[in-house]
Coordinates of C-alpha atoms in Angstrom, one line a residue:
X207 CA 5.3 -13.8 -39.4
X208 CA 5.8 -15.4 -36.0
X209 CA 8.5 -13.3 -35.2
X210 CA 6.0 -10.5 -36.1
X211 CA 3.2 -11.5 -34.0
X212 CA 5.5 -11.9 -31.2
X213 CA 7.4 -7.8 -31.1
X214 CA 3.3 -6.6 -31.4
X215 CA 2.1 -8.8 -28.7
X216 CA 5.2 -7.8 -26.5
X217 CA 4.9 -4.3 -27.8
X218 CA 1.0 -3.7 -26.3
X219 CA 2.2 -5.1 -22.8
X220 CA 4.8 -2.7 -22.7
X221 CA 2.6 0.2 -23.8
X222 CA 0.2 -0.9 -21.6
X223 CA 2.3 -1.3 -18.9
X224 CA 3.7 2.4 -19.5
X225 CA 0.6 4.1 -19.3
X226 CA -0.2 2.8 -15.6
X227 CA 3.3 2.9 -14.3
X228 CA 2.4 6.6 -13.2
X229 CA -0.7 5.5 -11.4
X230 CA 1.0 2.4 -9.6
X231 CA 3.7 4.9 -8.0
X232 CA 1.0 7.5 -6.3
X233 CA -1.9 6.3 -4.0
X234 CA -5.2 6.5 -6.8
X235 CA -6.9 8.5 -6.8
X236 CA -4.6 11.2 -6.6
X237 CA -6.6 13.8 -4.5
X238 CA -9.3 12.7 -1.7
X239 CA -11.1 15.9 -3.1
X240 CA -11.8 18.3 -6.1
X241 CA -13.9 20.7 -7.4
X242 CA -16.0 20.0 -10.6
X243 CA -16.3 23.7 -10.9
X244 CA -12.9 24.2 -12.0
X245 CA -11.8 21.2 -13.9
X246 CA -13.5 19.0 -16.1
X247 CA -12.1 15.3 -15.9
X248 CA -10.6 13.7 -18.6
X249 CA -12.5 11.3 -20.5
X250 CA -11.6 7.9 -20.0
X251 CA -12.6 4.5 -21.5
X252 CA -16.0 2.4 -21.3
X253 CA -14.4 -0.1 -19.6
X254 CA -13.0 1.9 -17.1
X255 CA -15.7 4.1 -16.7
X256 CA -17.9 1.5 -15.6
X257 CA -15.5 0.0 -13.3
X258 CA -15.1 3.1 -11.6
X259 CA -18.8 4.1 -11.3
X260 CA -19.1 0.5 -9.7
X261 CA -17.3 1.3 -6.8
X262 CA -18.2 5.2 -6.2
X263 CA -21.4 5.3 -4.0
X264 CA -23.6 8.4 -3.7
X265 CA -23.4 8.6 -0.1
X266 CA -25.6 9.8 2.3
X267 CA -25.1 13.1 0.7
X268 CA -26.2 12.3 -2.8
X269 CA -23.6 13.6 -4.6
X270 CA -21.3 10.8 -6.1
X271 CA -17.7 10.4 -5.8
X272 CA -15.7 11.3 -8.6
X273 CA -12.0 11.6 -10.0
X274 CA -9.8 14.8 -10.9
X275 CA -8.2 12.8 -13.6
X276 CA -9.3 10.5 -16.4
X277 CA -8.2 6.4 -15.5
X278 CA -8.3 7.1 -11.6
X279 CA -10.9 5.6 -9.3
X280 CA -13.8 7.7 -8.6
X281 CA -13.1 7.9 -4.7
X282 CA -12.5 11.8 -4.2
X283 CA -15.1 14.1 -2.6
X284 CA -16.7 16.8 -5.0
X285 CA -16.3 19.8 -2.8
X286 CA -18.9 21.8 -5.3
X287 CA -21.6 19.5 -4.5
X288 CA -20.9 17.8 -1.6
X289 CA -23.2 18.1 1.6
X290 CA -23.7 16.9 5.2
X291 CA -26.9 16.0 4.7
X292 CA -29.3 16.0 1.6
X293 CA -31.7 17.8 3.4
X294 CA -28.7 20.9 3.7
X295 CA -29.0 23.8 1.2
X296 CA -25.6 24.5 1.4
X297 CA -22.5 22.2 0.6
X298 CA -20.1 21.3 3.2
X299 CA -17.3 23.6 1.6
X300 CA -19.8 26.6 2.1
X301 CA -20.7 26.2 5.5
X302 CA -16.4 26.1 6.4
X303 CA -16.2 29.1 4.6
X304 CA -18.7 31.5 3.9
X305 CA -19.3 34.7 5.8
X306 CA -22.9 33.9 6.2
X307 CA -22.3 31.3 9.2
X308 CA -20.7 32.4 12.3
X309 CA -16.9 31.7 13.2
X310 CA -18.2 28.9 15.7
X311 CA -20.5 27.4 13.2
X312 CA -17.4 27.9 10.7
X313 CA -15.2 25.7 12.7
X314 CA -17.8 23.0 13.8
X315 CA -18.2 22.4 9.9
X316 CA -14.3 22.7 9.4
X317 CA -13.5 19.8 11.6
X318 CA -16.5 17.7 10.3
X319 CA -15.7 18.4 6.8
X320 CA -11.9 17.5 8.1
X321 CA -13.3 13.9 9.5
X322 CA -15.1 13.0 6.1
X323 CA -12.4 13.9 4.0
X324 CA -9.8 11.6 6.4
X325 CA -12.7 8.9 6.7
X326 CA -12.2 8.6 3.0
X327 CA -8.7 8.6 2.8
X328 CA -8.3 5.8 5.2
X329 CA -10.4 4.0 3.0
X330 CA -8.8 4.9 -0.2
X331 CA -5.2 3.8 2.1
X332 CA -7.1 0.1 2.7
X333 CA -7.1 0.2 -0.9
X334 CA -3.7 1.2 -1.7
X335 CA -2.0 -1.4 0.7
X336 CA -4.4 -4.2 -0.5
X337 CA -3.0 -3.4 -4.3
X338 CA 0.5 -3.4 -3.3
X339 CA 0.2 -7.1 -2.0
X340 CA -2.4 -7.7 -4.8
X341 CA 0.8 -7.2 -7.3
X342 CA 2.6 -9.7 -5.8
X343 CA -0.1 -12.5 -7.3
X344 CA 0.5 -10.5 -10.7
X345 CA 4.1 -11.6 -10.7
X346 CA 3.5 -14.9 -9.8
X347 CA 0.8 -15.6 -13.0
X348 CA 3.3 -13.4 -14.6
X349 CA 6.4 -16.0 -14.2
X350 CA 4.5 -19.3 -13.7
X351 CA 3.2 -18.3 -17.4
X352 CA 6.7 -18.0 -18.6
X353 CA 8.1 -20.7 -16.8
X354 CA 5.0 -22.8 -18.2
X355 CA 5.5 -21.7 -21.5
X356 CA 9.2 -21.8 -21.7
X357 CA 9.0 -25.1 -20.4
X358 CA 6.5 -26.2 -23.2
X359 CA 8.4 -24.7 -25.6
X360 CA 11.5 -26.7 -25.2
X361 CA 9.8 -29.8 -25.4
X362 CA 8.3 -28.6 -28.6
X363 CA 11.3 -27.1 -30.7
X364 CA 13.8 -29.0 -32.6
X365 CA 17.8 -29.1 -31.5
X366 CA 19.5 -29.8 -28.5
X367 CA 21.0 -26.4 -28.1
X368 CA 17.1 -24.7 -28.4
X369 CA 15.9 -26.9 -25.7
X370 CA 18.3 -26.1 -23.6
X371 CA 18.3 -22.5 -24.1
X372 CA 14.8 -22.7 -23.7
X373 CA 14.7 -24.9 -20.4
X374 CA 17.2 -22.9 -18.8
X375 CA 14.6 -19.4 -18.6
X376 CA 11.9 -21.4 -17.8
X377 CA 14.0 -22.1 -15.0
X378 CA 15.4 -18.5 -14.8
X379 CA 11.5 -17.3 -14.7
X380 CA 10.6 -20.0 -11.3
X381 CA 14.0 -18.4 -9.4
X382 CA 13.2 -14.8 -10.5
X383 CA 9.4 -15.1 -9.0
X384 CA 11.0 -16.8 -5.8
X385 CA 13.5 -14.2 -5.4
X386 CA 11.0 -11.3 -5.8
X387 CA 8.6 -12.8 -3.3
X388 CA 11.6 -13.5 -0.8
X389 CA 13.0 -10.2 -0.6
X390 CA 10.3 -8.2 -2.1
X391 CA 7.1 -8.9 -1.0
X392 CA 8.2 -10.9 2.0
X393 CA 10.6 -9.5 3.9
X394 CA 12.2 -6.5 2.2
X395 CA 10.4 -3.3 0.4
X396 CA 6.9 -3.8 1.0
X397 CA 6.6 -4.6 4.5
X398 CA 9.4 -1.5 4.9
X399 CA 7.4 0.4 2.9
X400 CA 3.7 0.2 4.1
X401 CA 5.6 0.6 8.1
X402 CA 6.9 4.0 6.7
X403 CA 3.5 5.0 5.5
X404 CA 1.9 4.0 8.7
X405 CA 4.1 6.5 10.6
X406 CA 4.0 9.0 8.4
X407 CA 0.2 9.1 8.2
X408 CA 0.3 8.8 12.2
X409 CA 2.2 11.9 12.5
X410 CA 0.2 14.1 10.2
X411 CA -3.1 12.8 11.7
X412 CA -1.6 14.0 15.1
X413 CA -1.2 17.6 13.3
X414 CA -4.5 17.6 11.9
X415 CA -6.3 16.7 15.0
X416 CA -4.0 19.2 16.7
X417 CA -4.8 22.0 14.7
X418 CA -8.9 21.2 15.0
X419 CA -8.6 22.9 17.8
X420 CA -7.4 26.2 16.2
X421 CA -10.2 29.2 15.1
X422 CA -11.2 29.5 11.2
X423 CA -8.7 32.6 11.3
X424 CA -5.9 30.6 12.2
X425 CA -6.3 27.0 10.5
X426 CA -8.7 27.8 7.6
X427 CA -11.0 25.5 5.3
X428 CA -8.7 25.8 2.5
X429 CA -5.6 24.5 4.7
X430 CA -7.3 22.0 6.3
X431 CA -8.7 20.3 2.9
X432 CA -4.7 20.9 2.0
X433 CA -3.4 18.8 5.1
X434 CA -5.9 15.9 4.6
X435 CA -4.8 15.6 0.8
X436 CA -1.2 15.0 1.9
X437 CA -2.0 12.8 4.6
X438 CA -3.7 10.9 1.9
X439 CA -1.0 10.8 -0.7
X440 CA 1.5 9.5 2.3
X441 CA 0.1 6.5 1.7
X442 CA 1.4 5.8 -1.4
X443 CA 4.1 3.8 -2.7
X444 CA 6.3 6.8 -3.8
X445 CA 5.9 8.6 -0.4
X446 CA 7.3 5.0 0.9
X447 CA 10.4 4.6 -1.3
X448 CA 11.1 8.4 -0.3
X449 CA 11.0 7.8 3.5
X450 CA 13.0 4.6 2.9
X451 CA 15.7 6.7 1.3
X452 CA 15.4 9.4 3.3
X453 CA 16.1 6.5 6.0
X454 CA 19.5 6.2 4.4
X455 CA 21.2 9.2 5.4
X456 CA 20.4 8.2 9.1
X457 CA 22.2 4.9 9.8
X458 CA 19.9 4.8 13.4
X459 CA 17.0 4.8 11.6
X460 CA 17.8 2.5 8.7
X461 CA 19.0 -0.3 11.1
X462 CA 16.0 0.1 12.8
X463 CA 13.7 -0.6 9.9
X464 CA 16.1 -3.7 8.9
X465 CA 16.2 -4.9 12.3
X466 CA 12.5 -4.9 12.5
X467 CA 12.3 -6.8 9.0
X468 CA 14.8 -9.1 9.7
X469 CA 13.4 -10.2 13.0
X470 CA 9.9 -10.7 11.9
X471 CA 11.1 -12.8 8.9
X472 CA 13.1 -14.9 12.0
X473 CA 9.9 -15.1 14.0
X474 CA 7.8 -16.6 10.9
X475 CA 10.7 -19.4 9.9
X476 CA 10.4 -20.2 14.1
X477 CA 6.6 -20.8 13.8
X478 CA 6.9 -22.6 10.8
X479 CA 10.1 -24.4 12.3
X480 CA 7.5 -24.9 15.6
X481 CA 4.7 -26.3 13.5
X482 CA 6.8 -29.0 11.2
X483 CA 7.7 -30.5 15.1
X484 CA 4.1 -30.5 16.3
X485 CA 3.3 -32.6 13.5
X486 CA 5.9 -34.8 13.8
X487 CA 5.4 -35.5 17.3
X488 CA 1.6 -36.0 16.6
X489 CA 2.6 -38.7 14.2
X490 CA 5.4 -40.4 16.9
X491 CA 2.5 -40.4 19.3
X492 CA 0.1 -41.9 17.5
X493 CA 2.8 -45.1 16.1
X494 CA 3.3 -45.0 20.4
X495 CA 7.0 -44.0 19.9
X496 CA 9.3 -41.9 22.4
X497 CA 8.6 -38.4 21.0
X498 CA 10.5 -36.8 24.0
X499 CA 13.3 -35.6 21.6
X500 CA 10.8 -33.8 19.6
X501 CA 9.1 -32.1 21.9
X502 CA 13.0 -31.1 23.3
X503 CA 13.3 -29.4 19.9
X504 CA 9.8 -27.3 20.4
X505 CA 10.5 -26.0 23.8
X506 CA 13.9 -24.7 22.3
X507 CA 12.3 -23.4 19.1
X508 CA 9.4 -21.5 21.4
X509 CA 12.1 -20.2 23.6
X510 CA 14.0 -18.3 20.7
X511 CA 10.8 -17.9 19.5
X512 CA 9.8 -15.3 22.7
X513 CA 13.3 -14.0 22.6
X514 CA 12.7 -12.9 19.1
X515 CA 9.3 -11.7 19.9
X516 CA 11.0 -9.4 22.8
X517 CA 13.9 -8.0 20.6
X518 CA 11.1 -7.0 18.2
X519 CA 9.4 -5.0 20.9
X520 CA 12.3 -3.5 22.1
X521 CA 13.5 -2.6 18.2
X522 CA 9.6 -1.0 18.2
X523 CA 9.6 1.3 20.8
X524 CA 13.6 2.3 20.1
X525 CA 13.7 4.1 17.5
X526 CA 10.6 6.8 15.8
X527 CA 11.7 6.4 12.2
X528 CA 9.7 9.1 10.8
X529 CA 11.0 11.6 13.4
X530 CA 14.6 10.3 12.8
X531 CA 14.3 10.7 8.8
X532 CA 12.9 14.3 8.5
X533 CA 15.5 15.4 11.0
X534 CA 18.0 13.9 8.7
X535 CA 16.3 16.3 5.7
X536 CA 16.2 18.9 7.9
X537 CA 13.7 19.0 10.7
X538 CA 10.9 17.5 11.7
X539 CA 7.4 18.1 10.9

């Protein structure tokens, strides 16, 4: 019966974790926009519905945010109903595109229509980064619980052998969560990844604001809404692992990225390094004992300390990484 109980309770965090593995790769929502017009969204649970509606404000249009698909925070921009101003009697989408406003008048709407949508995905990007740290404190419940429990168990259960077994993942479960927050979280994907999002969203907002410039014949509504909806998707955590493998192919730009890493991971063990001796020469001072030593060490630990600080500024301006991976897929963008 134990055994039993144990498979269904494992079974449901599985499943669960199945069905939101999906949204945990992209940035959610999916889109910045869509169009209620042409699709209906899926339903989705009560629970998640009112979560959801919680954090998608009217806005000073009235018409609320919404999602394309059932589960996904209601963040994107109805195009269908979506205006300027409530006072407006046409939407925002209209005034880019229909033949009853003049080409200027097109434009003007065009590239404020443009400055919404990438308002929101900046916001939605905020977000996205937030919940990539966020799952870092997930882990850590995650393990301490099995380390706790583990722990418990073995002082529970009968037989040296089960004890031991039982002792020895608790401890497996403490060194796992340590070693995914060392070179995860701290010092290894994350940081590389959010870096490669932050480039590649610079580079597309360069093209956007670039091509703001351009008549409604030659940069269109329609391509514009398509520009700010990638430049929202690059920040999301699959758009990072492809840039970071993309990185792979050029050795330049890979060594770059793991220079950077490695170098602010020296910087924070200097400062921490540089903090333990302030506080032991605080204490030597205050007992009215030589501290000189001590303060010998800080001076050396602040002068690696700058000469880590100018490596990382040199490793900075080096190398473009996202210009340096998409000529390794073939071109830039």
């Amino acid at each position: 019966m134990r055994k039993a109980l144990l498979f269904a309770v494992a079974g449901g965090v599985l499943l669960s974790g199945c069905v939101r593995t999906g949204r945990m790769a992209r940035i959610d929502p999916a889109s910045v926009t869509t169009r209620s017009s042409l699709q209906k969204p899926l339903p989705v649970s009560k629970t998640t519905q009112r979560t959801t509606q919680e954090a998608a404000p009217a806005g000073a249009s009235g018409c609320a945010l919404t999602s394309q698909y059932g589960g996904d925070k209601q963040q994107s921009i109805d195009l269908d109903c979506y205006r300027f101003a409530t006072s407006d009697p046409d939407t925002a989408y209209d005034m880019a595109t229909s033949d009853r406003f003049l080409e200027q008048q097109r434009q003007d709407a065009r590239n404020r229509l443009q400055s919404v949508l990438l308002n929101q995905a900046n916001f939605a990007c905020q977000l996205e980064k937030g919940r990539l740290y966020a799952n870092r404190a997930t882990l850590d419940a995650a393990f301490d619980f099995m380390s706790a429990g583990f722990s418990a168990a073995s002082t529970i259960v009968g037989g040296d052998l089960a004890k031991s077994i039982l002792s020895g993942v608790a401890g497996l479960s403490t060194a796992t969560r340590s070693n995914i927050n060392a070179n995860i979280y701290q010092n290894q994907i994350i940081p590389a990844i959010t870096l490669v999002m932050d480039a590649a969203r610079k580079e597309a907002l360069i093209d956007l604001r670039a091509k703001s410039r351009q008549n409604i014949a030659e940069y269109t509504a329609d391509e514009m809404i398509l520009l700010a909806n990638e430049y929202h998707q690059s920040c999301s955590f699959e758009r990072g692992v492809q840039l970071l493998l993309n990185a792979a192919l050029n050795k330049e730009g890979a060594d770059a990225i793991v220079r950077g890493i490695n170098l602010r991971a020296k910087a924070v063990a200097l400062k921490d390094q540089i903090a333990d001796q302030l506080v032991l020469k605080n204490r030597l001072e205050k007992q009215q004992l030589d501290a000189s030593s001590v303060q010998a060490n800080v001076d050396a630990l602040q002068a690696r300390l700058q000469e880590v600080n100018l490596k990382l500024s040199e490793n900075a301006q080096g190398v473009d990484p996202i210009t340096t991976f998409d000529k390794a897929s073939g071109g830039t963008r």
